[in-house]
Each structure stands twice: as C-alpha cells, then as structure tokens.
mmCIF file of C-alpha atoms in Angstrom:
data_model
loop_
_atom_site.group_PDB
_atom_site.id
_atom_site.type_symbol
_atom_site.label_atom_id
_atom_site.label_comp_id
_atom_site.label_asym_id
_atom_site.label_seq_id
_atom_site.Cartn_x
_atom_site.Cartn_y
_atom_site.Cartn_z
ATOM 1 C CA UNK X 195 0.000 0.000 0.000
ATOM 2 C CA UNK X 196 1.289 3.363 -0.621
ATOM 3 C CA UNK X 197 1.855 6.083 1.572
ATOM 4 C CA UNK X 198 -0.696 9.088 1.315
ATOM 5 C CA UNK X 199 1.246 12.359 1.024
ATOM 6 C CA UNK X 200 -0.320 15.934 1.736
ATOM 7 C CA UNK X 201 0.364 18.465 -1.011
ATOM 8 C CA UNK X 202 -1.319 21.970 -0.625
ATOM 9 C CA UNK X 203 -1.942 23.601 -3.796
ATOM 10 C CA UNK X 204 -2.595 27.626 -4.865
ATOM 11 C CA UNK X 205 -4.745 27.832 -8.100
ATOM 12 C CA UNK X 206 -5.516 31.209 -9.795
ATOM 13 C CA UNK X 207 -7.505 32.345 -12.947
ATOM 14 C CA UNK X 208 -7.568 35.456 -14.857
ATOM 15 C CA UNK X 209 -8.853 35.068 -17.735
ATOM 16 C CA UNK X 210 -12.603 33.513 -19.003
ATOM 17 C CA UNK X 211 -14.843 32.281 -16.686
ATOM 18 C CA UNK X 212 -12.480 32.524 -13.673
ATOM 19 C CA UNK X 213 -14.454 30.642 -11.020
ATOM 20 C CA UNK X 214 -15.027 27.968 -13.468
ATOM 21 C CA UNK X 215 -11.570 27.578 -14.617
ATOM 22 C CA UNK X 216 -11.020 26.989 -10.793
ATOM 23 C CA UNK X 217 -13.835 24.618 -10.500
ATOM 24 C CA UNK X 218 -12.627 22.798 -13.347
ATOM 25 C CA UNK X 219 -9.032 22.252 -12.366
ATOM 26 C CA UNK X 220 -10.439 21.243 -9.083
ATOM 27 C CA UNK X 221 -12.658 18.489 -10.612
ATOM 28 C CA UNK X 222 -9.243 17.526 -12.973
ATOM 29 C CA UNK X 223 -6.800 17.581 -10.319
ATOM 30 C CA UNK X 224 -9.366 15.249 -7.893
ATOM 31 C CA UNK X 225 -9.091 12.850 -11.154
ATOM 32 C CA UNK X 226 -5.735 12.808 -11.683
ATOM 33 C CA UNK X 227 -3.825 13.360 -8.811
ATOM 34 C CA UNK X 228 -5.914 12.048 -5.596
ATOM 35 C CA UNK X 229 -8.238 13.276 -3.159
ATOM 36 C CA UNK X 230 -9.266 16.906 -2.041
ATOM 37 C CA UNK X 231 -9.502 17.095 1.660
ATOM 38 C CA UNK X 232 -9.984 20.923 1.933
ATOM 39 C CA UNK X 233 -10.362 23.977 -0.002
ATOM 40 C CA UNK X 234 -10.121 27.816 0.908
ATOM 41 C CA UNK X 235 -12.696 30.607 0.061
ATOM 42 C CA UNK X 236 -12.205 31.984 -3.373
ATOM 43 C CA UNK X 237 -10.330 35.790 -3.569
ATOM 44 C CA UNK X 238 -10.297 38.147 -5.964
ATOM 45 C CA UNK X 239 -6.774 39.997 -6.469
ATOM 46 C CA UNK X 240 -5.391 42.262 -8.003
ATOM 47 C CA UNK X 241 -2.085 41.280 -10.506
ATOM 48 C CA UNK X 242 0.900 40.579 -9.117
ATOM 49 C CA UNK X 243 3.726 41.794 -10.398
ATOM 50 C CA UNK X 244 2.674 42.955 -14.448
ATOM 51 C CA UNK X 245 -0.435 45.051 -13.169
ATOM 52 C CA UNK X 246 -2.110 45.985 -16.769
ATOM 53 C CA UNK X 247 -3.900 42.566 -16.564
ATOM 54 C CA UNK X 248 -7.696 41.287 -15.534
ATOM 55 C CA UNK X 249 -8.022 40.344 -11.640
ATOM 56 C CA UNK X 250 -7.312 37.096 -10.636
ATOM 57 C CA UNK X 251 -9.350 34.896 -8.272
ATOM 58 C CA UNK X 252 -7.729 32.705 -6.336
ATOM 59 C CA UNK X 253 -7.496 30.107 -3.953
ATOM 60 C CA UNK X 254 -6.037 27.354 -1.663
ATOM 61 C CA UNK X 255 -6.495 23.518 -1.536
ATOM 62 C CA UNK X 256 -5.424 20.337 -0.100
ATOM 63 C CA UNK X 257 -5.249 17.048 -1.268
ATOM 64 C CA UNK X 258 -3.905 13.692 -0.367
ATOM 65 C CA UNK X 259 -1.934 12.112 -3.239
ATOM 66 C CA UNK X 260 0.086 8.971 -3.430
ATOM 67 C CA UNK X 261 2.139 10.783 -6.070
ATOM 68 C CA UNK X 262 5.709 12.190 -5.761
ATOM 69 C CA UNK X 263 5.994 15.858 -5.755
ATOM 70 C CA UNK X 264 7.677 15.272 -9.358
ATOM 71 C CA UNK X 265 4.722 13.309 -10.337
ATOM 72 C CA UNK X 266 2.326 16.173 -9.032
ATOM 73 C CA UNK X 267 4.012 18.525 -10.481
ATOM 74 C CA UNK X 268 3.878 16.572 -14.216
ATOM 75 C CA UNK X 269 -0.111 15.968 -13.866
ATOM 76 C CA UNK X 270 -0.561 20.153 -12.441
ATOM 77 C CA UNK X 271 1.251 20.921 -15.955
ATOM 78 C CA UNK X 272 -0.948 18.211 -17.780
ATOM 79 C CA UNK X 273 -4.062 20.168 -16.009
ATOM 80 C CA UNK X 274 -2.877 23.966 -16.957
ATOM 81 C CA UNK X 275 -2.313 22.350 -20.472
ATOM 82 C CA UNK X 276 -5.941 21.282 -20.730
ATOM 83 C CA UNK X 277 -7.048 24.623 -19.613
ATOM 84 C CA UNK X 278 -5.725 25.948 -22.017
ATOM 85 C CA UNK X 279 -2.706 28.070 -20.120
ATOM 86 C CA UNK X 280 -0.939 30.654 -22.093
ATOM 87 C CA UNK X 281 2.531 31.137 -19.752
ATOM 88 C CA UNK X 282 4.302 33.527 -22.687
ATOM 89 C CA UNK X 283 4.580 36.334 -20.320
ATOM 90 C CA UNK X 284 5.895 35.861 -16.562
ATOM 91 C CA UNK X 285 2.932 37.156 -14.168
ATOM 92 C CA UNK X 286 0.871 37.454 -17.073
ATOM 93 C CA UNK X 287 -2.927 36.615 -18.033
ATOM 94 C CA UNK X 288 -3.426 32.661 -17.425
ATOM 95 C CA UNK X 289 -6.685 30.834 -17.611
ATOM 96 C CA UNK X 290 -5.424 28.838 -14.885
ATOM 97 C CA UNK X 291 -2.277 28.604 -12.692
ATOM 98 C CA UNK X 292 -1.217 26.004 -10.085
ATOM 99 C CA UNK X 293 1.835 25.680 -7.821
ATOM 100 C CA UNK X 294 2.521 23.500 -5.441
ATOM 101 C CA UNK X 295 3.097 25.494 -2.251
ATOM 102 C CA UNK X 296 3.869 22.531 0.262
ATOM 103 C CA UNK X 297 4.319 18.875 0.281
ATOM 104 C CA UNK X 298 4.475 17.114 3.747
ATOM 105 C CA UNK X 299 6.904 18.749 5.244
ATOM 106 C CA UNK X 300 9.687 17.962 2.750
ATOM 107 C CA UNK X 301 12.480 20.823 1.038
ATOM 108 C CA UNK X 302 12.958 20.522 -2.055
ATOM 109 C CA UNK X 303 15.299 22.445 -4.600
ATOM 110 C CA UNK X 304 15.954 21.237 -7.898
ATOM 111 C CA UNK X 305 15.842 22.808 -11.619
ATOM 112 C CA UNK X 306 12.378 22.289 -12.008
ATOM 113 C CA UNK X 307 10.447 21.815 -8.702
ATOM 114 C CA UNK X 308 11.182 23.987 -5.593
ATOM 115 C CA UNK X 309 9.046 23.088 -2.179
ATOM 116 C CA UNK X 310 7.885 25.215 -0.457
ATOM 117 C CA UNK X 311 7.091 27.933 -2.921
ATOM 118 C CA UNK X 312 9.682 30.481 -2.392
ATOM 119 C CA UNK X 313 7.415 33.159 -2.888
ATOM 120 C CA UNK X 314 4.765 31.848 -0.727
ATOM 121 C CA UNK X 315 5.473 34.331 2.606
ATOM 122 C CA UNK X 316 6.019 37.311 0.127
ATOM 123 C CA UNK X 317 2.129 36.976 -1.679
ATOM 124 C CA UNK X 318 -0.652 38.004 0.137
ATOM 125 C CA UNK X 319 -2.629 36.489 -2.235
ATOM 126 C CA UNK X 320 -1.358 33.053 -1.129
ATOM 127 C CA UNK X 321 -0.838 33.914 2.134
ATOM 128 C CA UNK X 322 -4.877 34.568 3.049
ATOM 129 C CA UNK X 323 -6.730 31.476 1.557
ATOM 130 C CA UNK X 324 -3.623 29.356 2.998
ATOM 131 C CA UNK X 325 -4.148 31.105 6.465
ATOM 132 C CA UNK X 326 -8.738 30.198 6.354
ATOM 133 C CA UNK X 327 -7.395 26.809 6.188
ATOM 134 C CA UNK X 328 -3.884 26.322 7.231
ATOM 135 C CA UNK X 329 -3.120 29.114 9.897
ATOM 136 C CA UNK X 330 -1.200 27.099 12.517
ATOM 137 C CA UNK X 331 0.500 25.306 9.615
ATOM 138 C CA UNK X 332 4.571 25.582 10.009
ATOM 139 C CA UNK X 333 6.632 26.960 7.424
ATOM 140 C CA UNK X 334 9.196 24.137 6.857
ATOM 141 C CA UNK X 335 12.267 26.711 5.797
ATOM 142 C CA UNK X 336 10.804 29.577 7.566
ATOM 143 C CA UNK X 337 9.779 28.021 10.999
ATOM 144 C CA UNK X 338 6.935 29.886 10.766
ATOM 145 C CA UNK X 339 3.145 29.673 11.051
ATOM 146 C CA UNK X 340 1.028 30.110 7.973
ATOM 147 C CA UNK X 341 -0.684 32.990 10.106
ATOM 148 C CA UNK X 342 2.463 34.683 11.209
ATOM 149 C CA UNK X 343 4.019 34.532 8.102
ATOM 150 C CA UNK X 344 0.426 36.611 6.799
ATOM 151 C CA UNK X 345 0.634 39.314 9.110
ATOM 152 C CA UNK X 346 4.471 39.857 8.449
ATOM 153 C CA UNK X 347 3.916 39.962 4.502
ATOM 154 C CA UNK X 348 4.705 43.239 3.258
ATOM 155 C CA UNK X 349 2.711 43.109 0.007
ATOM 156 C CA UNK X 350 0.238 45.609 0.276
ATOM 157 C CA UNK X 351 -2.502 43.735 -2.830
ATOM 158 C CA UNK X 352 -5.836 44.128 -1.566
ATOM 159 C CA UNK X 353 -7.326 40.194 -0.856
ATOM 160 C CA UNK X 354 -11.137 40.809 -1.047
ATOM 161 C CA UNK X 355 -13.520 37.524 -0.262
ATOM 162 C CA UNK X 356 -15.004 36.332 -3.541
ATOM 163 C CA UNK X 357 -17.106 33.234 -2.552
ATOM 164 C CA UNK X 358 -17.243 31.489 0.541
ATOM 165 C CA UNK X 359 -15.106 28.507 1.245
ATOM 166 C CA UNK X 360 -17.449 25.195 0.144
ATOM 167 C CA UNK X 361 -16.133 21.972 -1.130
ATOM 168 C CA UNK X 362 -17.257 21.882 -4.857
ATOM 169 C CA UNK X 363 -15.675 18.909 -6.080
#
C-alpha cells in the first residue's frame, strides 16, 4: 500500500470564466492526482507583479496524493495544459495557474520543482486562503506559522472575499 502524502496547492484564474476555470481544475486535479480534503474561500486579487492585466481569483487547496511531488508537479502541468494556459509572459494573463506550495513537510530544490514555494510568505494572495485553512500550519524553511508569516507579509494587494469557502468537487 502506498503512503498518502499531503500536497497543498494555490490555483488562480484570470482570464474567461475565472471561477469555473477553478472549479474545473479542481474536478481535474481530484481525477488525476488524488483526493481533495480541503479547499479555501475563493479571492479576488489584483495582478501581481505585471499590473495591466484582468483580476485574478484565487485560492487554496489540499489534497492527499500517493504521487511524488515530481509526479504532481507533471499531472498540475498536464491540467494547466488542458485549460488551455498561455505562460508567454511571466505574471501574465493565465486561464489557470497552479503551484505546489507545500508537500508534507519535505524541502525541495531542484531545476524544475522547488518546495515550499519560495514566494509563498512574500504573496498576500497566497498567504490569506492558505491562512482560512492552514493558519497554525509551520513553514518548513521559515519556521513559521502560515498565520504569522500573513501578518508579516509586506505586500500591500488588496485580498477581497469572492465566494465562501465550500467543497465543490
């Protein structure tokens, strides 16, 4: 039997029907990957980084996977491909966008996979749907909570409350 590992994802959408791109990737990534234990609210922010772009909504979830993180990380791209993601510009318009923020507790740094997110304690946007669901969660580099690590972020992006948290898939 293998061993169930936690991954918590962040999934964002700015262009189409953003709340069902999210849906959707949801519904793909319960059918490819494993099971979804917990999802956040749904946000809607504004750009980070290239600013003359839509809003994005976004959001946090966690699933149980008997994946690898390199496996995860192959079906997330298979998922973003299906949407239909357009990644020509970095921080640009995207349909749909998935990282993988945290798996178990493990470090990882490689060419094409780092865990956790580097970026994760810098993006309010991350930092508030991880915190509804995660807040005592420990930041395995930072030795931080999730919650901490929110009220220390700098970024100043509004996070406004889109749609309450509900499990869709």
């Amino acid at each position: 039997m293998k061993m169930k590992n936690r991954a918590i994802l962040s999934l964002g959408s700015n262009l189409g029907d953003r709340l069902m791109n999210l849906h959707t990737a949801m519904k793909l990534l319960t059918a490819d990957t494993g099971e979804l234990t917990i999802n956040s609210s749904v946000y809607e922010t504004e750009p980070w980084g290239l600013k003359e772009q839509p809003d994005f909504l976004n959001m946090v979830v966690g699933i149980e996977t008997e994946l690898s993180p390199q496996q995860l990380l192959s079906e997330i791209k298979y998922i973003e491909d299906e949407l239909l993601r357009e990644k020509s510009i970095r921080w640009g318009s995207r349909s749909i966008d998935i990282d993988i923020l945290f798996f178990n507790d493990l470090v990882i740094n490689s060419d094409i996979l780092t865990i956790p997110h580097p970026e994760i304690a810098n993006r309010r946007f991350v930092l508030v749907p991880l915190a509804e669901i995660f807040p005592d969660l420990i930041h395995p580099v930072l030795k931080k909570p999730v919650n901490s690590l929110l009220v220390n972020c700098s970024d100043p992006s509004e996070v406004k409350l889109f749609e309450q948290q509900k499990i869709i898939v």
